[in-house]
Amino acid sequence: MRKSPTDTNLEVVDYEVGAEGYRDVATYDHRYTGAPNEYRQIVMANAYRDLIGTLKGKRILDVGCGSGRGVVGFAPEAEFTVGCDASVDMLGVTSRKLTGETRWALANAYAQQLPFASNVFDVVITLNFLHLFSLKTQHDMIAEMKRVTKPGGTLVVEFDNALHGLGLVGLFKRFFRDERGTLPWEARYVLGADCRIVRVRSAVFPIVWRLFYHAPSIFVPLEKVSYVPLLNRILGHRIYYKVSKNGR
């Protein structure tokens, strides 16, 4: 199930139980099971949690929260955690994972039409979500995320990195496969001019992560080399931008 948009021109992607392929909520989390995928999740979480910093005393919003990868990790620490998604089925999965937690809420909403007042969240994050949409829609979504972020608050945005694998792997996938990664100037357009990029991190070395997961104690720390300026834009498959609202 999904929420019906009030604006019929909104670009939407339907996730529900029984949908085709990766949009089937019933099987969606299967891609995250097993040691290789758990390794990838640890490496990615290290990158975006490093950008978020402490959540103690803060209100955080996870936009396009899906089955709860971010929300479930944030809820035990944050003052209050909110996840929003257009799929009621996805929200059902997330709510079951939050059993036992108390300081959280879920909202059935589109990222282009967030049902929150302006300037209310200390941190807003979006994970594994934007790549599903056109650049114009991504730009509109980020504008809404900035609207609900407090002045001086933090926005953390995850993109698929078109230059991962020293530019070779990512560009090959962009032009010859069905994976449309984001180029740096496209990310700058999506983020908009009314904010400042504070820091960039990337995560998950392409291809070799399928070997690295066998020795996580060695390679999880090693992957942090992709945090280094310049290298962060050409190494990791996923790239994370920490943005400060209003240029602060």
PDB file of C-alpha atoms in Angstrom:
ATOM      1  CA  MET A   1       0.000   0.000   0.000  1.00  0.00           C
ATOM      2  CA  ARG A   2       1.053   3.610  -0.487  1.00  0.00           C
ATOM      3  CA  LYS A   3      -0.256   7.029   0.326  1.00  0.00           C
ATOM      4  CA  SER A   4      -2.174   8.736  -2.502  1.00  0.00           C
ATOM      5  CA  PRO A   5      -0.433  11.992  -3.512  1.00  0.00           C
ATOM      6  CA  THR A   6      -2.387  15.224  -3.261  1.00  0.00           C
ATOM      7  CA  ASP A   7      -0.454  16.399  -6.314  1.00  0.00           C
ATOM      8  CA  THR A   8      -0.950  13.893  -9.134  1.00  0.00           C
ATOM      9  CA  ASN A   9       2.176  15.225 -10.855  1.00  0.00           C
ATOM     10  CA  LEU A  10       4.421  13.922  -8.078  1.00  0.00           C
ATOM     11  CA  GLU A  11       6.988  11.346  -9.133  1.00  0.00           C
ATOM     12  CA  VAL A  12       6.384   8.243  -6.999  1.00  0.00           C
ATOM     13  CA  VAL A  13       7.795   4.729  -6.667  1.00  0.00           C
ATOM     14  CA  ASP A  14       5.416   2.101  -5.279  1.00  0.00           C
ATOM     15  CA  TYR A  15       6.629  -0.324  -2.614  1.00  0.00           C
ATOM     16  CA  GLU A  16       4.091  -2.807  -1.300  1.00  0.00           C
ATOM     17  CA  VAL A  17       3.689  -6.452  -0.402  1.00  0.00           C
ATOM     18  CA  GLY A  18       3.529  -8.468  -3.623  1.00  0.00           C
ATOM     19  CA  ALA A  19       5.007  -5.765  -5.862  1.00  0.00           C
ATOM     20  CA  GLU A  20       7.424  -6.781  -8.587  1.00  0.00           C
ATOM     21  CA  GLY A  21      11.143  -7.251  -7.924  1.00  0.00           C
ATOM     22  CA  TYR A  22      12.919  -5.007  -5.443  1.00  0.00           C
ATOM     23  CA  ARG A  23       9.646  -3.176  -4.644  1.00  0.00           C
ATOM     24  CA  ASP A  24       8.169  -6.213  -2.888  1.00  0.00           C
ATOM     25  CA  VAL A  25       8.097  -5.286   0.793  1.00  0.00           C
ATOM     26  CA  ALA A  26       7.688  -8.938   1.805  1.00  0.00           C
ATOM     27  CA  THR A  27      11.158  -9.794   0.485  1.00  0.00           C
ATOM     28  CA  TYR A  28      12.855  -6.394   0.644  1.00  0.00           C
ATOM     29  CA  ASP A  29      15.000  -7.108   3.704  1.00  0.00           C
ATOM     30  CA  HIS A  30      16.374 -10.327   2.232  1.00  0.00           C
ATOM     31  CA  ARG A  31      19.022  -8.274   0.424  1.00  0.00           C
ATOM     32  CA  TYR A  32      20.461  -7.264   3.789  1.00  0.00           C
ATOM     33  CA  THR A  33      20.857 -10.763   5.234  1.00  0.00           C
ATOM     34  CA  GLY A  34      24.024 -12.828   5.309  1.00  0.00           C
ATOM     35  CA  ALA A  35      27.601 -11.951   6.285  1.00  0.00           C
ATOM     36  CA  PRO A  36      28.523 -10.072   3.052  1.00  0.00           C
ATOM     37  CA  ASN A  37      25.539  -7.747   3.292  1.00  0.00           C
ATOM     38  CA  GLU A  38      25.935  -7.264   7.011  1.00  0.00           C
ATOM     39  CA  TYR A  39      29.510  -6.136   6.319  1.00  0.00           C
ATOM     40  CA  ARG A  40      28.253  -3.559   3.824  1.00  0.00           C
ATOM     41  CA  GLN A  41      25.673  -2.259   6.291  1.00  0.00           C
ATOM     42  CA  ILE A  42      28.333  -1.805   8.986  1.00  0.00           C
ATOM     43  CA  VAL A  43      30.626   0.103   6.620  1.00  0.00           C
ATOM     44  CA  MET A  44      27.803   2.373   5.436  1.00  0.00           C
ATOM     45  CA  ALA A  45      26.515   2.997   8.960  1.00  0.00           C
ATOM     46  CA  ASN A  46      30.018   3.962  10.080  1.00  0.00           C
ATOM     47  CA  ALA A  47      30.125   6.610   7.353  1.00  0.00           C
ATOM     48  CA  TYR A  48      26.781   8.287   7.980  1.00  0.00           C
ATOM     49  CA  ARG A  49      26.925   7.975  11.771  1.00  0.00           C
ATOM     50  CA  ASP A  50      30.307   9.689  11.673  1.00  0.00           C
ATOM     51  CA  LEU A  51      28.655  12.616   9.898  1.00  0.00           C
ATOM     52  CA  ILE A  52      25.637  12.742  12.217  1.00  0.00           C
ATOM     53  CA  GLY A  53      27.652  12.686  15.430  1.00  0.00           C
ATOM     54  CA  THR A  54      25.881  12.280  18.741  1.00  0.00           C
ATOM     55  CA  LEU A  55      22.085  12.130  18.748  1.00  0.00           C
ATOM     56  CA  LYS A  56      21.712  12.658  22.474  1.00  0.00           C
ATOM     57  CA  GLY A  57      19.046  15.274  23.099  1.00  0.00           C
ATOM     58  CA  LYS A  58      18.257  15.620  19.392  1.00  0.00           C
ATOM     59  CA  ARG A  59      15.227  15.083  17.198  1.00  0.00           C
ATOM     60  CA  ILE A  60      15.982  13.197  13.990  1.00  0.00           C
ATOM     61  CA  LEU A  61      13.854  12.600  10.886  1.00  0.00           C
ATOM     62  CA  ASP A  62      14.595   9.752   8.460  1.00  0.00           C
ATOM     63  CA  VAL A  63      12.987  10.506   5.080  1.00  0.00           C
ATOM     64  CA  GLY A  64      12.122   7.497   2.916  1.00  0.00           C
ATOM     65  CA  CYS A  65      12.836   5.312   5.926  1.00  0.00           C
ATOM     66  CA  GLY A  66      11.687   2.135   4.171  1.00  0.00           C
ATOM     67  CA  SER A  67      12.013  -0.937   6.352  1.00  0.00           C
ATOM     68  CA  GLY A  68      13.834   0.980   9.068  1.00  0.00           C
ATOM     69  CA  ARG A  69      17.577   0.589   8.485  1.00  0.00           C
ATOM     70  CA  GLY A  70      18.243   4.071   9.882  1.00  0.00           C
ATOM     71  CA  VAL A  71      15.331   4.561  12.265  1.00  0.00           C
ATOM     72  CA  VAL A  72      15.996   1.390  14.235  1.00  0.00           C
ATOM     73  CA  GLY A  73      19.577   2.470  14.838  1.00  0.00           C
ATOM     74  CA  PHE A  74      18.684   6.036  15.806  1.00  0.00           C
ATOM     75  CA  ALA A  75      15.764   5.394  18.163  1.00  0.00           C
ATOM     76  CA  PRO A  76      17.717   4.105  21.191  1.00  0.00           C
ATOM     77  CA  GLU A  77      19.949   7.207  21.244  1.00  0.00           C
ATOM     78  CA  ALA A  78      17.951  10.177  19.966  1.00  0.00           C
ATOM     79  CA  GLU A  79      15.603  12.298  22.046  1.00  0.00           C
ATOM     80  CA  PHE A  80      12.921  11.506  19.473  1.00  0.00           C
ATOM     81  CA  THR A  81      13.061   9.673  16.140  1.00  0.00           C
ATOM     82  CA  VAL A  82      10.613  10.064  13.261  1.00  0.00           C
ATOM     83  CA  GLY A  83      10.546   7.982  10.100  1.00  0.00           C
ATOM     84  CA  CYS A  84       8.427   8.820   7.082  1.00  0.00           C
ATOM     85  CA  ASP A  85       7.649   6.826   3.972  1.00  0.00           C
ATOM     86  CA  ALA A  86       4.898   6.734   1.351  1.00  0.00           C
ATOM     87  CA  SER A  87       4.527   2.951   1.728  1.00  0.00           C
ATOM     88  CA  VAL A  88       2.226   1.820   4.530  1.00  0.00           C
ATOM     89  CA  ASP A  89       3.612  -1.703   4.133  1.00  0.00           C
ATOM     90  CA  MET A  90       7.174  -0.460   4.685  1.00  0.00           C
ATOM     91  CA  LEU A  91       6.095   1.448   7.769  1.00  0.00           C
ATOM     92  CA  GLY A  92       4.511  -1.729   9.120  1.00  0.00           C
ATOM     93  CA  VAL A  93       7.848  -3.536   8.846  1.00  0.00           C
ATOM     94  CA  THR A  94       9.631  -0.659  10.572  1.00  0.00           C
ATOM     95  CA  SER A  95       7.128  -0.421  13.418  1.00  0.00           C
ATOM     96  CA  ARG A  96       7.562  -4.105  14.263  1.00  0.00           C
ATOM     97  CA  LYS A  97      11.332  -3.596  14.505  1.00  0.00           C
ATOM     98  CA  LEU A  98      10.825  -0.734  16.978  1.00  0.00           C
ATOM     99  CA  THR A  99       8.952  -2.839  19.518  1.00  0.00           C
ATOM    100  CA  GLY A 100      10.342  -1.980  22.936  1.00  0.00           C
ATOM    101  CA  GLU A 101      11.432   1.544  21.968  1.00  0.00           C
ATOM    102  CA  THR A 102       9.336   4.462  23.183  1.00  0.00           C
ATOM    103  CA  ARG A 103      10.576   7.742  21.662  1.00  0.00           C
ATOM    104  CA  TRP A 104       9.567   7.351  18.028  1.00  0.00           C
ATOM    105  CA  ALA A 105       6.817   7.977  15.491  1.00  0.00           C
ATOM    106  CA  LEU A 106       6.147   7.053  11.866  1.00  0.00           C
ATOM    107  CA  ALA A 107       4.417   9.166   9.224  1.00  0.00           C
ATOM    108  CA  ASN A 108       2.865   8.085   5.943  1.00  0.00           C
ATOM    109  CA  ALA A 109       4.069  10.872   3.653  1.00  0.00           C
ATOM    110  CA  TYR A 110       5.866  11.799   0.442  1.00  0.00           C
ATOM    111  CA  ALA A 111       9.290  13.382   0.649  1.00  0.00           C
ATOM    112  CA  GLN A 112       8.043  16.223  -1.581  1.00  0.00           C
ATOM    113  CA  GLN A 113       5.229  16.984   0.900  1.00  0.00           C
ATOM    114  CA  LEU A 114       6.546  16.457   4.424  1.00  0.00           C
ATOM    115  CA  PRO A 115       3.763  16.892   7.018  1.00  0.00           C
ATOM    116  CA  PHE A 116       5.916  18.764   9.523  1.00  0.00           C
ATOM    117  CA  ALA A 117       6.312  22.383  10.542  1.00  0.00           C
ATOM    118  CA  SER A 118       9.412  24.258   9.426  1.00  0.00           C
ATOM    119  CA  ASN A 119      12.583  24.269  11.548  1.00  0.00           C
ATOM    120  CA  VAL A 120      11.700  21.403  13.912  1.00  0.00           C
ATOM    121  CA  PHE A 121      14.396  18.703  13.484  1.00  0.00           C
ATOM    122  CA  ASP A 122      18.008  18.877  14.632  1.00  0.00           C
ATOM    123  CA  VAL A 123      19.015  16.201  12.121  1.00  0.00           C
ATOM    124  CA  VAL A 124      17.387  15.049   8.892  1.00  0.00           C
ATOM    125  CA  ILE A 125      18.739  12.084   6.953  1.00  0.00           C
ATOM    126  CA  THR A 126      17.826  10.128   3.840  1.00  0.00           C
ATOM    127  CA  LEU A 127      19.376   6.744   2.999  1.00  0.00           C
ATOM    128  CA  ASN A 128      19.239   4.548  -0.116  1.00  0.00           C
ATOM    129  CA  PHE A 129      16.339   6.571  -1.470  1.00  0.00           C
ATOM    130  CA  LEU A 130      17.141   9.490  -3.759  1.00  0.00           C
ATOM    131  CA  HIS A 131      18.583   7.380  -6.585  1.00  0.00           C
ATOM    132  CA  LEU A 132      15.059   6.129  -7.381  1.00  0.00           C
ATOM    133  CA  PHE A 133      14.023   9.565  -8.670  1.00  0.00           C
ATOM    134  CA  SER A 134      14.890  12.185 -11.286  1.00  0.00           C
ATOM    135  CA  LEU A 135      17.266  14.994 -10.341  1.00  0.00           C
ATOM    136  CA  LYS A 136      14.418  17.530 -10.337  1.00  0.00           C
ATOM    137  CA  THR A 137      12.427  15.406  -7.880  1.00  0.00           C
ATOM    138  CA  GLN A 138      15.520  14.872  -5.738  1.00  0.00           C
ATOM    139  CA  HIS A 139      16.007  18.658  -5.654  1.00  0.00           C
ATOM    140  CA  ASP A 140      12.396  19.155  -4.529  1.00  0.00           C
ATOM    141  CA  MET A 141      12.743  16.486  -1.850  1.00  0.00           C
ATOM    142  CA  ILE A 142      15.907  18.031  -0.443  1.00  0.00           C
ATOM    143  CA  ALA A 143      14.224  21.459  -0.394  1.00  0.00           C
ATOM    144  CA  GLU A 144      11.533  19.975   1.863  1.00  0.00           C
ATOM    145  CA  MET A 145      14.127  18.309   4.077  1.00  0.00           C
ATOM    146  CA  LYS A 146      15.935  21.623   4.498  1.00  0.00           C
ATOM    147  CA  ARG A 147      12.646  23.336   5.324  1.00  0.00           C
ATOM    148  CA  VAL A 148      11.994  21.081   8.320  1.00  0.00           C
ATOM    149  CA  THR A 149      15.608  21.224   9.562  1.00  0.00           C
ATOM    150  CA  LYS A 150      16.365  23.768  12.266  1.00  0.00           C
ATOM    151  CA  PRO A 151      18.627  26.707  11.348  1.00  0.00           C
ATOM    152  CA  GLY A 152      22.146  25.461  11.883  1.00  0.00           C
ATOM    153  CA  GLY A 153      20.838  21.880  11.895  1.00  0.00           C
ATOM    154  CA  THR A 154      22.342  18.974   9.978  1.00  0.00           C
ATOM    155  CA  LEU A 155      21.132  17.250   6.818  1.00  0.00           C
ATOM    156  CA  VAL A 156      22.864  13.999   5.788  1.00  0.00           C
ATOM    157  CA  VAL A 157      22.162  12.755   2.271  1.00  0.00           C
ATOM    158  CA  GLU A 158      23.149   9.439   0.699  1.00  0.00           C
ATOM    159  CA  PHE A 159      23.714   9.163  -3.055  1.00  0.00           C
ATOM    160  CA  ASP A 160      24.859   6.370  -5.312  1.00  0.00           C
ATOM    161  CA  ASN A 161      28.322   7.553  -6.349  1.00  0.00           C
ATOM    162  CA  ALA A 162      28.805   7.675 -10.150  1.00  0.00           C
ATOM    163  CA  LEU A 163      32.591   7.917  -9.688  1.00  0.00           C
ATOM    164  CA  HIS A 164      33.080   4.928  -7.392  1.00  0.00           C
ATOM    165  CA  GLY A 165      35.899   2.536  -8.153  1.00  0.00           C
ATOM    166  CA  LEU A 166      38.253   5.363  -9.235  1.00  0.00           C
ATOM    167  CA  GLY A 167      35.593   6.477 -11.683  1.00  0.00           C
ATOM    168  CA  LEU A 168      35.816   3.307 -13.740  1.00  0.00           C
ATOM    169  CA  VAL A 169      33.214   1.075 -12.117  1.00  0.00           C
ATOM    170  CA  GLY A 170      30.674   3.795 -11.437  1.00  0.00           C
ATOM    171  CA  LEU A 171      30.802   5.358 -14.895  1.00  0.00           C
ATOM    172  CA  PHE A 172      30.579   1.951 -16.553  1.00  0.00           C
ATOM    173  CA  LYS A 173      27.440   1.158 -14.562  1.00  0.00           C
ATOM    174  CA  ARG A 174      25.985   4.595 -15.312  1.00  0.00           C
ATOM    175  CA  PHE A 175      26.397   4.376 -19.078  1.00  0.00           C
ATOM    176  CA  PHE A 176      26.209   0.642 -19.780  1.00  0.00           C
ATOM    177  CA  ARG A 177      24.106  -0.792 -16.948  1.00  0.00           C
ATOM    178  CA  ASP A 178      20.909   0.320 -15.208  1.00  0.00           C
ATOM    179  CA  GLU A 179      22.572   2.015 -12.213  1.00  0.00           C
ATOM    180  CA  ARG A 180      22.402   5.789 -12.507  1.00  0.00           C
ATOM    181  CA  GLY A 181      24.905   7.069  -9.979  1.00  0.00           C
ATOM    182  CA  THR A 182      25.154  10.745  -9.093  1.00  0.00           C
ATOM    183  CA  LEU A 183      27.967  12.977 -10.333  1.00  0.00           C
ATOM    184  CA  PRO A 184      29.381  15.705  -8.031  1.00  0.00           C
ATOM    185  CA  TRP A 185      27.764  18.601  -9.918  1.00  0.00           C
ATOM    186  CA  GLU A 186      24.433  16.768  -9.915  1.00  0.00           C
ATOM    187  CA  ALA A 187      24.681  16.349  -6.144  1.00  0.00           C
ATOM    188  CA  ARG A 188      25.396  20.089  -5.822  1.00  0.00           C
ATOM    189  CA  TYR A 189      22.261  20.881  -7.851  1.00  0.00           C
ATOM    190  CA  VAL A 190      20.136  18.497  -5.771  1.00  0.00           C
ATOM    191  CA  LEU A 191      21.395  19.968  -2.499  1.00  0.00           C
ATOM    192  CA  GLY A 192      20.652  23.530  -3.629  1.00  0.00           C
ATOM    193  CA  ALA A 193      22.537  26.780  -3.171  1.00  0.00           C
ATOM    194  CA  ASP A 194      21.056  27.764   0.202  1.00  0.00           C
ATOM    195  CA  CYS A 195      23.253  25.433   2.243  1.00  0.00           C
ATOM    196  CA  ARG A 196      26.889  24.582   2.845  1.00  0.00           C
ATOM    197  CA  ILE A 197      28.527  21.191   2.309  1.00  0.00           C
ATOM    198  CA  VAL A 198      30.366  20.546   5.566  1.00  0.00           C
ATOM    199  CA  ARG A 199      31.898  17.147   4.938  1.00  0.00           C
ATOM    200  CA  VAL A 200      31.772  14.219   2.521  1.00  0.00           C
ATOM    201  CA  ARG A 201      32.256  10.513   3.257  1.00  0.00           C
ATOM    202  CA  SER A 202      32.027   7.503   0.987  1.00  0.00           C
ATOM    203  CA  ALA A 203      31.625   3.832   1.822  1.00  0.00           C
ATOM    204  CA  VAL A 204      31.940   0.320   0.381  1.00  0.00           C
ATOM    205  CA  PHE A 205      34.805  -0.356  -1.996  1.00  0.00           C
ATOM    206  CA  PRO A 206      33.239  -1.855  -5.131  1.00  0.00           C
ATOM    207  CA  ILE A 207      33.762  -5.522  -6.005  1.00  0.00           C
ATOM    208  CA  VAL A 208      36.428  -6.190  -3.356  1.00  0.00           C
ATOM    209  CA  TRP A 209      33.913  -5.882  -0.523  1.00  0.00           C
ATOM    210  CA  ARG A 210      32.905  -9.411  -1.515  1.00  0.00           C
ATOM    211  CA  LEU A 211      36.305 -10.500  -0.194  1.00  0.00           C
ATOM    212  CA  PHE A 212      36.683  -7.952   2.579  1.00  0.00           C
ATOM    213  CA  TYR A 213      33.706  -9.262   4.537  1.00  0.00           C
ATOM    214  CA  HIS A 214      35.699 -12.393   5.422  1.00  0.00           C
ATOM    215  CA  ALA A 215      37.966 -10.291   7.675  1.00  0.00           C
ATOM    216  CA  PRO A 216      35.881  -7.387   8.991  1.00  0.00           C
ATOM    217  CA  SER A 217      38.282  -6.620  11.853  1.00  0.00           C
ATOM    218  CA  ILE A 218      40.867  -5.667   9.217  1.00  0.00           C
ATOM    219  CA  PHE A 219      38.817  -4.198   6.422  1.00  0.00           C
ATOM    220  CA  VAL A 220      36.089  -2.243   8.232  1.00  0.00           C
ATOM    221  CA  PRO A 221      38.748   0.174   9.604  1.00  0.00           C
ATOM    222  CA  LEU A 222      40.647   0.098   6.288  1.00  0.00           C
ATOM    223  CA  GLU A 223      37.589   1.266   4.355  1.00  0.00           C
ATOM    224  CA  LYS A 224      37.743   4.556   6.242  1.00  0.00           C
ATOM    225  CA  VAL A 225      40.480   5.619   3.825  1.00  0.00           C
ATOM    226  CA  SER A 226      37.538   6.639   1.621  1.00  0.00           C
ATOM    227  CA  TYR A 227      36.828   9.452   4.114  1.00  0.00           C
ATOM    228  CA  VAL A 228      39.972  11.282   2.927  1.00  0.00           C
ATOM    229  CA  PRO A 229      39.212  14.423   0.859  1.00  0.00           C
ATOM    230  CA  LEU A 230      39.377  13.784  -2.910  1.00  0.00           C
ATOM    231  CA  LEU A 231      39.474  10.027  -2.332  1.00  0.00           C
ATOM    232  CA  ASN A 232      35.980  10.250  -0.826  1.00  0.00           C
ATOM    233  CA  ARG A 233      34.537  11.134  -4.232  1.00  0.00           C
ATOM    234  CA  ILE A 234      36.129   8.322  -6.219  1.00  0.00           C
ATOM    235  CA  LEU A 235      36.356   5.255  -3.990  1.00  0.00           C
ATOM    236  CA  GLY A 236      33.128   4.272  -2.250  1.00  0.00           C
ATOM    237  CA  HIS A 237      29.955   3.031  -3.940  1.00  0.00           C
ATOM    238  CA  ARG A 238      27.795   5.129  -1.604  1.00  0.00           C
ATOM    239  CA  ILE A 239      28.581   8.772  -0.903  1.00  0.00           C
ATOM    240  CA  TYR A 240      27.267  10.846   2.008  1.00  0.00           C
ATOM    241  CA  TYR A 241      27.046  14.629   2.170  1.00  0.00           C
ATOM    242  CA  LYS A 242      26.745  16.448   5.494  1.00  0.00           C
ATOM    243  CA  VAL A 243      24.999  19.749   4.826  1.00  0.00           C
ATOM    244  CA  SER A 244      24.501  22.700   7.147  1.00  0.00           C
ATOM    245  CA  LYS A 245      21.276  24.625   6.640  1.00  0.00           C
ATOM    246  CA  ASN A 246      21.546  28.331   5.815  1.00  0.00           C
ATOM    247  CA  GLY A 247      25.286  28.010   5.356  1.00  0.00           C
ATOM    248  CA  ARG A 248      26.037  27.808   9.073  1.00  0.00           C
TER     249      ARG A 248
END
